[in-house]
Coordinates of C-alpha atoms in Angstrom, one line a residue:
X1 CA 0.0 0.0 0.0
X2 CA 1.6 3.3 -1.1
X3 CA 5.1 3.6 -2.6
X4 CA 7.3 0.6 -2.4
X5 CA 10.2 1.1 0.2
X6 CA 9.2 4.7 0.9
X7 CA 8.8 4.2 4.7
X8 CA 12.3 2.7 4.8
X9 CA 13.6 5.8 2.9
X10 CA 11.9 8.1 5.4
X11 CA 13.1 6.2 8.5
X12 CA 15.6 8.9 9.4
X13 CA 12.8 11.4 9.6
X14 CA 10.6 9.4 12.0
X15 CA 9.8 10.9 15.3
X16 CA 8.3 9.3 18.4
X17 CA 6.1 11.8 20.2
X18 CA 4.1 11.4 23.4
X19 CA 0.4 11.0 23.1
X20 CA -0.3 14.4 24.6
X21 CA 1.4 15.9 21.6
X22 CA -2.0 15.6 20.0
X23 CA -3.6 17.8 22.7
X24 CA -6.0 20.4 21.3
X25 CA -5.3 19.3 17.7
X26 CA -7.6 18.2 14.9
X27 CA -6.6 15.0 13.0
X28 CA -8.2 13.1 10.2
X29 CA -8.0 9.3 10.2
X30 CA -7.9 7.0 7.2
X31 CA -10.4 4.7 8.7
X32 CA -9.7 1.8 6.4
X33 CA -6.0 1.8 7.5
X34 CA -6.9 1.8 11.1
X35 CA -9.4 -1.1 10.7
X36 CA -6.8 -3.1 8.8
X37 CA -4.3 -2.6 11.6
X38 CA -6.8 -3.6 14.3
X39 CA -8.0 -6.5 12.3
X40 CA -4.5 -7.8 11.9
X41 CA -4.1 -8.1 15.7
X42 CA -6.0 -11.3 15.5
X43 CA -7.8 -12.7 12.5
X44 CA -9.4 -15.7 14.3
X45 CA -13.1 -16.2 14.0
X46 CA -13.7 -15.7 17.8
X47 CA -11.9 -12.3 17.8
X48 CA -14.0 -11.2 14.9
X49 CA -17.2 -12.4 16.6
X50 CA -16.2 -10.6 19.8
X51 CA -15.6 -7.4 17.9
X52 CA -12.0 -7.2 19.1
X53 CA -11.1 -4.7 16.3
X54 CA -14.0 -2.5 17.4
X55 CA -12.9 -2.5 21.0
X56 CA -9.4 -1.5 19.9
X57 CA -10.9 1.4 18.0
X58 CA -13.0 2.4 21.0
X59 CA -9.9 2.6 23.3
X60 CA -7.9 4.5 20.7
X61 CA -10.7 7.1 20.4
X62 CA -11.2 7.5 24.1
X63 CA -7.5 8.1 24.5
X64 CA -7.6 10.9 21.9
X65 CA -10.8 12.3 23.4
X66 CA -9.1 12.7 26.8
X67 CA -6.5 15.1 25.3
X68 CA -9.1 17.1 23.4
X69 CA -8.0 15.8 20.0
X70 CA -10.7 16.5 17.5
X71 CA -11.2 13.5 15.2
X72 CA -12.5 13.3 11.6
X73 CA -13.0 9.9 10.0
X74 CA -12.3 9.6 6.3
X75 CA -13.4 6.6 4.3
X76 CA -12.5 5.4 0.8
X77 CA -14.9 6.1 -2.1
X78 CA -14.8 4.5 -5.5
X79 CA -11.7 2.8 -7.0
X80 CA -9.7 5.0 -9.4
X81 CA -9.5 3.6 -12.9
X82 CA -5.7 3.8 -12.8
X83 CA -5.7 1.6 -9.8
X84 CA -7.8 -1.2 -11.2
X85 CA -4.8 -3.4 -12.1
X86 CA -3.4 -3.1 -8.6
X87 CA -6.8 -3.8 -7.1
X88 CA -7.3 -6.9 -9.2
X89 CA -3.9 -8.1 -8.4
X90 CA -4.6 -7.8 -4.6
X91 CA -7.7 -9.8 -5.1
X92 CA -5.6 -12.5 -6.7
X93 CA -7.4 -12.3 -10.0
X94 CA -4.1 -12.2 -11.9
X95 CA -5.5 -10.4 -14.9
X96 CA -3.9 -7.3 -16.4
X97 CA -5.8 -4.0 -16.9
X98 CA -6.5 -3.0 -20.5
X99 CA -7.0 0.3 -22.1
X100 CA -10.8 -0.4 -22.2
X101 CA -10.8 -0.7 -18.4
X102 CA -9.2 2.7 -18.0
X103 CA -12.0 4.2 -20.2
X104 CA -14.7 2.7 -18.0
X105 CA -14.1 5.0 -15.1
X106 CA -17.8 5.8 -14.7
X107 CA -18.6 2.1 -14.5
X108 CA -15.9 1.2 -12.1
X109 CA -16.2 4.2 -9.8
X110 CA -18.3 2.3 -7.3
X111 CA -18.3 1.8 -3.6
X112 CA -15.7 -0.7 -2.6
X113 CA -17.2 -4.1 -1.8
X114 CA -20.2 -2.6 0.0
X115 CA -21.5 -6.1 0.9
X116 CA -18.1 -7.5 2.2
X117 CA -17.2 -8.2 5.7
X118 CA -14.7 -5.4 5.8
X119 CA -17.3 -2.9 4.6
X120 CA -19.5 -4.0 7.6
X121 CA -16.6 -3.3 9.9
X122 CA -16.3 0.2 8.5
X123 CA -20.0 0.8 9.0
X124 CA -19.7 -0.3 12.7
X125 CA -16.8 2.0 13.2
X126 CA -18.7 4.9 11.8
X127 CA -21.7 4.2 14.1
X128 CA -19.4 4.0 17.1
X129 CA -17.7 7.3 16.1
X130 CA -21.0 9.1 15.6
X131 CA -22.0 8.2 19.2
X132 CA -18.8 9.7 20.4
X133 CA -19.4 12.9 18.4
X134 CA -17.0 12.0 15.6
X135 CA -18.0 13.0 12.1
X136 CA -17.2 10.9 9.0
X137 CA -16.2 12.2 5.5
X138 CA -16.8 9.8 2.8
X139 CA -14.1 10.3 0.1
X140 CA -14.8 10.4 -3.6
X141 CA -11.9 8.1 -4.3
X142 CA -8.8 7.6 -2.1
X143 CA -9.2 8.3 1.6
X144 CA -5.5 9.2 2.0
X145 CA -5.9 11.8 -0.8
X146 CA -8.8 13.4 1.0
X147 CA -6.8 13.4 4.3
X148 CA -3.8 15.0 2.5
X149 CA -6.0 17.8 1.1
X150 CA -7.4 18.6 4.5
X151 CA -3.9 18.8 5.9
X152 CA -2.5 20.8 3.1
X153 CA -5.4 23.3 3.4
X154 CA -4.7 23.6 7.1
X155 CA -8.1 22.2 8.0
X156 CA -6.5 19.6 10.2
X157 CA -3.1 19.3 11.9
X158 CA -2.2 15.9 10.7
X159 CA -3.3 12.6 9.1
X160 CA -3.4 9.1 10.6
X161 CA -2.6 6.6 7.8
X162 CA -0.2 3.8 6.9
X163 CA -0.3 4.6 3.2
X164 CA 3.0 6.2 2.3
X165 CA 1.6 7.8 -0.8
X166 CA -0.2 10.3 1.4
X167 CA 2.9 12.5 1.1
X168 CA 2.5 12.4 -2.7
X169 CA -1.0 13.7 -2.4
X170 CA 0.4 16.7 -0.5
X171 CA 0.2 15.9 3.2
X172 CA 2.6 17.8 5.5
X173 CA 2.2 15.9 8.8
X174 CA 1.6 12.2 8.9
X175 CA 1.0 9.9 12.0
X176 CA 1.7 6.3 11.0
X177 CA 1.3 4.4 14.3
X178 CA -0.3 5.0 17.7
X179 CA 0.5 3.1 20.9
X180 CA -1.7 3.4 24.0
X181 CA -0.8 2.7 27.6
X182 CA 1.0 4.4 30.5
X183 CA 3.6 5.9 28.1
X184 CA 1.5 6.2 24.9
X185 CA 3.1 7.6 21.8
X186 CA 2.6 8.2 18.1
X187 CA 5.1 7.9 15.3
X188 CA 5.2 11.1 13.3
X189 CA 6.7 12.2 9.9
X190 CA 7.0 15.8 9.0
X191 CA 7.4 16.9 5.4
X192 CA 9.7 19.7 6.5
X193 CA 12.1 17.1 7.9
X194 CA 12.0 15.1 4.7
X195 CA 12.8 18.2 2.7
X196 CA 15.6 19.3 5.0
X197 CA 17.3 16.0 5.7
X198 CA 16.7 14.0 2.5
X199 CA 16.2 16.8 0.0
X200 CA 13.0 15.3 -1.3
X201 CA 10.0 17.4 -2.0
X202 CA 6.6 16.3 -3.3
X203 CA 7.8 16.1 -6.9
X204 CA 10.7 14.0 -6.0
X205 CA 8.5 11.6 -4.1
X206 CA 6.2 11.2 -7.1
X207 CA 9.2 10.4 -9.2
X208 CA 10.3 7.8 -6.7
X209 CA 6.9 6.2 -7.0
X210 CA 7.4 5.9 -10.8
X211 CA 10.8 4.4 -10.3
X212 CA 10.1 2.0 -7.3
X213 CA 6.5 1.2 -7.9
X214 CA 3.2 2.2 -6.2
X215 CA -0.5 1.6 -6.4
X216 CA -0.6 3.2 -9.8
X217 CA 2.6 2.0 -11.4
X218 CA 4.8 -1.1 -11.2
X219 CA 8.0 0.8 -11.4
X220 CA 11.3 0.1 -13.1
X221 CA 12.5 -3.4 -12.9
X222 CA 15.9 -3.9 -11.3
X223 CA 16.1 -0.4 -9.7
X224 CA 16.6 -0.4 -6.0
X225 CA 15.7 2.4 -3.5
X226 CA 19.3 3.7 -3.1
X227 CA 19.9 4.0 -6.8
X228 CA 16.5 5.6 -7.3
X229 CA 17.2 8.2 -4.5
X230 CA 20.5 9.1 -6.0
X231 CA 19.0 9.6 -9.5
X232 CA 16.2 11.8 -8.2
X233 CA 18.5 13.9 -6.1
X234 CA 20.8 14.5 -9.0
X235 CA 18.0 16.0 -11.1
X236 CA 16.5 18.2 -8.4
X237 CA 13.0 18.5 -7.0
X238 CA 12.0 21.6 -9.0
X239 CA 12.6 20.1 -12.4
X240 CA 12.3 16.4 -12.0
X241 CA 8.6 16.2 -13.0
X242 CA 9.2 18.4 -16.0
X243 CA 12.0 16.1 -17.0
X244 CA 9.7 13.1 -16.7
X245 CA 7.0 14.8 -18.7
X246 CA 9.4 15.7 -21.5
X247 CA 11.7 12.6 -21.6
X248 CA 9.8 10.0 -19.9
X249 CA 12.0 7.8 -17.8
X250 CA 14.8 7.6 -20.3
X251 CA 16.9 9.9 -18.2
X252 CA 17.1 7.1 -15.7
X253 CA 19.1 5.1 -18.3
X254 CA 21.3 8.0 -19.0
X255 CA 22.1 8.5 -15.3
X256 CA 22.9 4.9 -14.9
X257 CA 25.1 4.9 -18.0
X258 CA 27.0 8.0 -16.9
X259 CA 28.3 6.2 -13.8
X260 CA 30.0 3.5 -16.0
X261 CA 32.0 5.9 -18.2
X262 CA 35.3 5.3 -16.3
X263 CA 35.3 1.5 -17.1
X264 CA 36.8 -0.3 -20.0
X265 CA 34.7 0.2 -23.2
X266 CA 34.3 -3.5 -23.7
X267 CA 32.9 -4.0 -20.2
X268 CA 31.0 -0.8 -20.6
X269 CA 29.2 -2.0 -23.7
X270 CA 28.3 -5.3 -22.0
X271 CA 26.9 -3.5 -19.0
X272 CA 24.9 -1.1 -21.2
X273 CA 23.4 -4.1 -22.9
X274 CA 22.5 -5.6 -19.6
X275 CA 21.1 -2.3 -18.5
X276 CA 18.9 -2.1 -21.6
X277 CA 17.5 -5.5 -20.7
X278 CA 16.9 -4.5 -17.1
X279 CA 15.3 -1.1 -17.8
X280 CA 11.7 -2.2 -18.3
X281 CA 8.7 -0.2 -17.4
X282 CA 5.4 -2.0 -18.1
X283 CA 6.9 -4.1 -20.8
X284 CA 9.9 -2.7 -22.8
X285 CA 12.2 0.2 -23.3
X286 CA 10.1 1.4 -26.2
X287 CA 7.1 1.5 -23.9
X288 CA 9.1 3.3 -21.2
X289 CA 9.9 6.2 -23.6
X290 CA 6.5 6.5 -25.4
X291 CA 3.8 5.3 -23.1
X292 CA 2.0 8.1 -21.3
X293 CA 1.1 6.1 -18.3
X294 CA 3.6 8.0 -16.1
X295 CA 1.8 11.2 -17.0
X296 CA -1.4 9.6 -15.7
X297 CA 0.3 8.7 -12.5
X298 CA 1.6 12.2 -12.0
X299 CA -1.9 13.6 -12.6
X300 CA -3.4 11.1 -10.2
X301 CA -1.1 12.4 -7.4
X302 CA -1.2 16.1 -8.3
X303 CA -5.0 16.3 -9.0
X304 CA -6.8 13.6 -7.0
X305 CA -10.5 13.3 -6.9
X306 CA -11.5 14.8 -3.6
X307 CA -14.0 17.1 -1.9
X308 CA -12.8 20.6 -2.1
X309 CA -12.0 22.5 1.1
X310 CA -15.0 24.7 0.8
X311 CA -17.5 22.0 -0.1
X312 CA -20.5 21.2 2.1
X313 CA -19.3 17.7 2.8
X314 CA -16.1 19.1 4.3
X315 CA -18.0 21.7 6.3
X316 CA -20.3 19.0 7.8
X317 CA -17.3 16.9 8.6
X318 CA -15.5 19.7 10.4
X319 CA -18.6 20.6 12.5
X320 CA -18.7 19.7 16.2
X321 CA -21.1 17.0 17.2
X322 CA -22.3 16.2 20.7
X323 CA -21.5 13.1 22.7
X324 CA -24.4 10.7 22.8
X325 CA -24.3 8.8 26.0
X326 CA -27.4 6.7 25.6
X327 CA -26.5 5.8 22.1
X328 CA -23.0 4.7 23.1
X329 CA -24.4 2.6 25.9
X330 CA -26.7 0.9 23.5
X331 CA -23.8 0.2 21.0
X332 CA -21.5 -1.1 23.7
X333 CA -24.2 -3.3 25.1
X334 CA -24.9 -4.7 21.5
X335 CA -21.3 -5.1 20.3
X336 CA -19.4 -5.8 23.6
X337 CA -22.2 -7.0 26.0
X338 CA -21.1 -4.3 28.5
X339 CA -23.4 -3.1 31.2
X340 CA -24.3 0.6 31.3
X341 CA -22.0 1.2 34.2
X342 CA -18.9 -0.2 32.5
X343 CA -19.5 2.0 29.5
X344 CA -19.8 5.0 31.7
X345 CA -16.7 4.0 33.6
X346 CA -14.6 3.9 30.4
X347 CA -15.8 7.0 28.6
X348 CA -17.2 9.6 31.1
X349 CA -13.9 10.5 32.8
X350 CA -12.4 11.1 29.3
X351 CA -15.3 13.3 28.3
X352 CA -15.0 15.2 31.6
X353 CA -11.2 15.8 31.0
X354 CA -11.9 16.9 27.4
X355 CA -14.5 19.4 28.7
X356 CA -11.9 20.8 31.2
X357 CA -9.3 21.2 28.4
X358 CA -11.8 23.1 26.3
X359 CA -12.6 25.4 29.2
X360 CA -8.8 25.9 29.6
X361 CA -8.5 26.8 26.0
X362 CA -11.3 29.3 26.4
X363 CA -9.6 31.1 29.3
X364 CA -6.3 31.0 27.5
X365 CA -7.8 32.6 24.4
X366 CA -9.6 35.2 26.4
X367 CA -6.4 36.0 28.3
X368 CA -4.5 36.4 25.0
X369 CA -7.1 38.9 23.9
X370 CA -6.7 40.9 27.1
X371 CA -9.9 39.7 28.7
X372 CA -9.1 38.3 32.1
X373 CA -12.3 37.5 33.9
X374 CA -12.5 36.0 37.4
X375 CA -13.8 32.4 37.5
X376 CA -17.3 33.3 38.6
X377 CA -17.8 35.9 35.9
X378 CA -16.9 33.7 32.9
X379 CA -20.0 33.1 30.7
X380 CA -19.2 29.4 30.4
X381 CA -19.4 27.5 33.7
X382 CA -16.3 25.8 35.0
X383 CA -16.7 22.0 34.7
X384 CA -14.9 21.4 38.0
X385 CA -17.1 21.8 41.1
X386 CA -14.3 21.4 43.7
X387 CA -11.1 19.7 44.4
X388 CA -11.4 16.8 46.8
X389 CA -7.9 15.4 47.2
X390 CA -4.4 15.6 45.9
X391 CA -3.1 12.3 44.4
X392 CA -0.1 10.8 42.7
X393 CA -0.7 8.7 39.7
X394 CA 2.4 7.0 38.3
X395 CA 4.6 9.7 39.8
X396 CA 2.5 12.5 38.2
X397 CA 0.7 15.1 40.4
X398 CA -3.0 14.8 40.0
X399 CA -6.2 16.0 41.7
X400 CA -9.4 14.1 42.4
X401 CA -12.2 16.5 41.5
X402 CA -15.9 16.6 41.5
X403 CA -17.7 17.6 38.3
X404 CA -20.6 20.0 37.5
X405 CA -23.5 19.0 35.5
X406 CA -22.1 15.7 34.2
X407 CA -24.7 13.0 34.5
X408 CA -23.3 9.6 35.6
X409 CA -19.9 10.9 36.9
X410 CA -19.3 12.4 40.3
X411 CA -15.6 12.3 40.7
X412 CA -12.5 11.4 38.6
X413 CA -8.7 12.1 38.6
X414 CA -7.2 14.7 36.3
X415 CA -3.6 16.0 35.9
X416 CA -2.7 18.8 38.3
X417 CA -1.2 21.0 35.6
X418 CA -4.5 20.9 33.7
X419 CA -6.4 22.1 36.8
X420 CA -3.8 24.8 37.4
X421 CA -4.2 26.1 33.9
X422 CA -8.0 25.9 33.7
X423 CA -9.1 27.0 37.1
X424 CA -6.3 28.0 39.5
X425 CA -9.0 29.5 41.8
X426 CA -10.1 26.0 42.7
X427 CA -6.6 25.1 43.8
X428 CA -6.5 28.2 46.1
X429 CA -9.8 27.3 47.5
X430 CA -8.7 23.7 48.1
X431 CA -5.4 24.8 49.8
X432 CA -7.3 27.3 52.1
X433 CA -9.8 24.6 53.2
X434 CA -7.0 22.1 53.9
X435 CA -5.1 24.7 56.0
X436 CA -8.2 25.5 58.0
X437 CA -8.7 21.8 58.7
X438 CA -5.1 21.5 59.9
X439 CA -5.7 24.4 62.3
X440 CA -8.8 22.8 63.7
X441 CA -7.1 19.5 64.2
X442 CA -4.2 21.2 65.9
X443 CA -6.5 23.0 68.4
X444 CA -8.5 19.9 69.4
X445 CA -7.0 16.8 70.9
X446 CA -5.8 14.1 68.6
X447 CA -8.6 11.8 67.6
X448 CA -8.4 8.4 69.1
X449 CA -8.8 5.2 67.1
X450 CA -12.2 3.5 67.5
X451 CA -10.7 0.3 68.9
X452 CA -8.4 2.1 71.4
X453 CA -11.2 4.5 72.4
X454 CA -13.6 1.7 73.1
X455 CA -11.1 -0.2 75.2
X456 CA -10.1 2.9 77.2
X457 CA -13.8 3.7 77.9
X458 CA -14.4 0.1 79.1
X459 CA -11.4 0.3 81.4
X460 CA -12.6 3.7 82.7
X461 CA -16.0 2.3 83.5
X462 CA -14.6 -0.7 85.3
X463 CA -12.4 1.5 87.4
X464 CA -15.2 3.8 88.2
X465 CA -17.4 0.9 89.4
X466 CA -14.5 -0.4 91.5
X467 CA -14.1 3.0 93.1
X468 CA -17.8 3.1 93.8
X469 CA -17.7 -0.3 95.4
X470 CA -14.8 0.7 97.6
X471 CA -16.5 3.8 98.8
X472 CA -19.7 1.9 99.5
X473 CA -17.7 -0.8 101.4
X474 CA -15.9 1.9 103.4
X475 CA -19.2 3.6 104.4
X476 CA -20.8 0.3 105.3
X477 CA -17.9 -0.5 107.7
X478 CA -18.2 2.9 109.4
X479 CA -22.0 2.4 109.9
X480 CA -21.4 -1.1 111.3
X481 CA -18.8 0.3 113.8
X482 CA -21.1 3.1 114.8
X483 CA -24.0 0.8 115.5
X484 CA -21.8 -1.6 117.5
X485 CA -20.6 1.2 119.7
X486 CA -24.1 2.3 120.3
X487 CA -25.1 -1.2 121.4
X488 CA -22.1 -1.5 123.7
X489 CA -22.9 1.8 125.3
X490 CA -26.5 0.7 125.9
X491 CA -25.3 -2.5 127.4
X492 CA -22.9 -0.7 129.7
X493 CA -25.6 1.7 130.9
X494 CA -27.9 -1.2 131.5
X495 CA -25.3 -3.0 133.5
X496 CA -25.9 -1.2 136.9
X497 CA -29.4 -2.6 136.9
X498 CA -28.0 -6.1 137.5
X499 CA -27.9 -7.4 141.0
X500 CA -24.2 -7.6 141.8
X501 CA -24.9 -9.5 144.9
X502 CA -26.2 -12.4 142.9
X503 CA -22.8 -14.1 142.2
X504 CA -24.4 -17.2 140.9
X505 CA -25.5 -15.3 137.9
X506 CA -22.6 -13.0 137.5
X507 CA -19.5 -15.1 138.2
X508 CA -20.2 -18.6 137.2
X509 CA -17.4 -20.7 136.0
X510 CA -19.7 -22.5 133.6
X511 CA -20.9 -19.2 132.2
X512 CA -17.3 -18.0 131.8
X513 CA -16.5 -21.3 130.1
X514 CA -19.5 -20.8 127.9
X515 CA -18.4 -17.4 127.0
X516 CA -15.0 -18.5 126.1
X517 CA -16.4 -21.4 124.1
X518 CA -18.7 -19.2 122.2
X519 CA -15.8 -17.3 120.6
X520 CA -15.7 -18.2 116.9
X521 CA -12.8 -16.2 115.7
X522 CA -9.6 -14.7 117.0
X523 CA -9.7 -11.5 118.9
X524 CA -7.0 -9.9 116.8
X525 CA -6.6 -10.0 113.1
X526 CA -3.3 -9.8 111.3
X527 CA -2.7 -7.1 108.6
X528 CA -4.0 -8.1 105.2
X529 CA -3.2 -7.1 101.6
X530 CA -6.4 -6.0 99.9
X531 CA -6.8 -6.9 96.3
X532 CA -9.0 -4.3 94.7
X533 CA -9.7 -6.4 91.6
X534 CA -11.0 -9.3 93.7
X535 CA -14.5 -9.4 95.1
X536 CA -15.1 -7.9 98.6
X537 CA -14.0 -10.2 101.4
X538 CA -16.8 -11.9 103.4
X539 CA -17.7 -10.6 106.7
X540 CA -15.7 -12.0 109.5
X541 CA -17.5 -13.9 112.3
X542 CA -18.1 -11.9 115.4
X543 CA -17.7 -13.1 119.1
X544 CA -21.2 -13.2 120.7
X545 CA -21.4 -13.5 124.5
X546 CA -24.4 -13.8 126.8
X547 CA -24.8 -11.0 129.3
X548 CA -27.5 -11.7 131.9
X549 CA -30.0 -9.1 133.2
X550 CA -31.5 -8.9 136.6
X551 CA -34.9 -10.2 135.3
X552 CA -33.3 -13.4 134.2
X553 CA -33.0 -12.4 130.5
X554 CA -29.7 -12.6 128.5
X555 CA -28.4 -9.9 126.2
X556 CA -26.3 -10.9 123.2
X557 CA -23.2 -8.7 123.1
X558 CA -21.2 -8.5 119.9
X559 CA -17.5 -8.2 120.5
X560 CA -15.9 -6.0 117.7
X561 CA -12.4 -7.1 116.6
X562 CA -9.6 -4.7 115.9
X563 CA -9.3 -5.9 112.3
X564 CA -12.7 -4.7 111.5
X565 CA -12.1 -1.2 112.8
X566 CA -8.9 -1.1 110.7
X567 CA -10.5 -2.0 107.4
X568 CA -11.9 1.5 106.5
X569 CA -8.6 3.4 106.6
X570 CA -7.0 0.7 104.4
X571 CA -9.7 1.0 101.8
X572 CA -9.5 4.8 101.9
X573 CA -5.7 4.6 101.3
X574 CA -6.2 2.1 98.4
X575 CA -8.9 4.3 96.9
X576 CA -6.6 7.3 96.9
X577 CA -3.9 5.3 95.2
X578 CA -6.4 4.1 92.6
X579 CA -7.6 7.6 91.9
X580 CA -4.0 8.7 91.2
X581 CA -3.5 5.6 89.0
X582 CA -6.6 6.5 87.0
X583 CA -5.5 10.1 86.6
X584 CA -2.1 9.0 85.3
X585 CA -3.8 6.7 82.7
X586 CA -6.0 9.6 81.5
X587 CA -3.0 11.9 81.2
X588 CA -1.1 9.3 79.1
X589 CA -4.1 8.8 76.8
X590 CA -4.7 12.5 76.2

């Protein structure tokens, strides 16, 4: 496809540019070339059935949409009569074109295989593009010729095609390949580089097509790319087509013969004879000099059948079309079996980023014109509602932002430099809010983790209950001591009523023995270590003695031990220690 070996000749002019090089540019795409590339990824029946080629196209388009690259599809029209022989050869028919075939241009100028599988793929791609807001320009004949015209007329910034003869049609910037991913790039060829580095202009490239072979000519047999380049350079770009028009390709033989003049005449004659046999364009040397086919090739490249720059078809193709979300969801559900949410997840962040880039361009253009409006006074509303968070994506500074009036998308991540160019006021607002939050956090205590806070609260409640139990125990001991003293004092005041003369009742050995036998516990208690975490100790047994009255009744007297009177101060001391311990825990937590 294109000129034989031309991409190899232009290899030194190839540039690899990052994908964002296409930012804010308009490019036209030779849709047939893209579909061939995507189809060649896998030609299996399952891949064709699963529309793998269409998925690849979708991902290419969304990557270009994200950088605000305006896209125009261009498709092939009818087959030029001069290309019929090549077309038949590609279809493996093996038949040669005749003069009658060339005169039947009106008959052969038909749409290319409209019922074929490839034509159906082109239709699907056009439907997908229309849902994404991408227009399509149906060419009259060659799609690359229409792309070159749009580029040469400055109606687009470049052409995507793999047909090398796009330069011969007048293209200035050509993108041959595109690669997506984290470090996406495009391969670019500039005609200015070709002219400066190689010395080839458009006329020289057309002459190379005649010598090496192309879609319209089979070239000169036995002539390689290096020899052809040397011959064309020696003539010069300005006069080479005039030389071909006046002499045909006979000057090629003269150039080749002039290089052999220093050799022996005998060898020279034999080489000239062999050269005469090798120089064969479409048949014989006589045909090379007299046949006017090369003039038809020149006219086909210089005057291709295309829509003019001011035609209605071009104006419609260059118009801006809206993104049709519902239509795209329907197409993706039909072709890829995607749910609506998956389609939105793929495309809506790219649409939002494109809208922000367009808003950035609007502000930049207004600033260049001397119109610097604050954000709230710009007639077009800023797509960004607010900045939520600063993020790092593959080492690149980004912001997570929320969007205004974009149904189906609340937040997404965009490059920080884009936000800074489009709406720096949002960054200032975000930084002020973040600084205010830091001040508030600094004034208040550090927030506790939920697990730690719950455990601390539980410990605090247990300690509070323990303190309460200790205080209640201490108060109960005091009350018991007070009541015992009252009973003892009553018994002592009642003692004088007893008849002391009655010694049988007062001093009785048996009674004293009974009294001593009624003692259950020791009279003195040893000092104990009180464990605050253990349950309260059981009440100690008390010594109960019988004290007789004068009327013959006995009074039970409870003998208080010293250990019971000592319990209350011990608990009070432990309570004070526990309060201090609790206060230290609270200080460490805060």
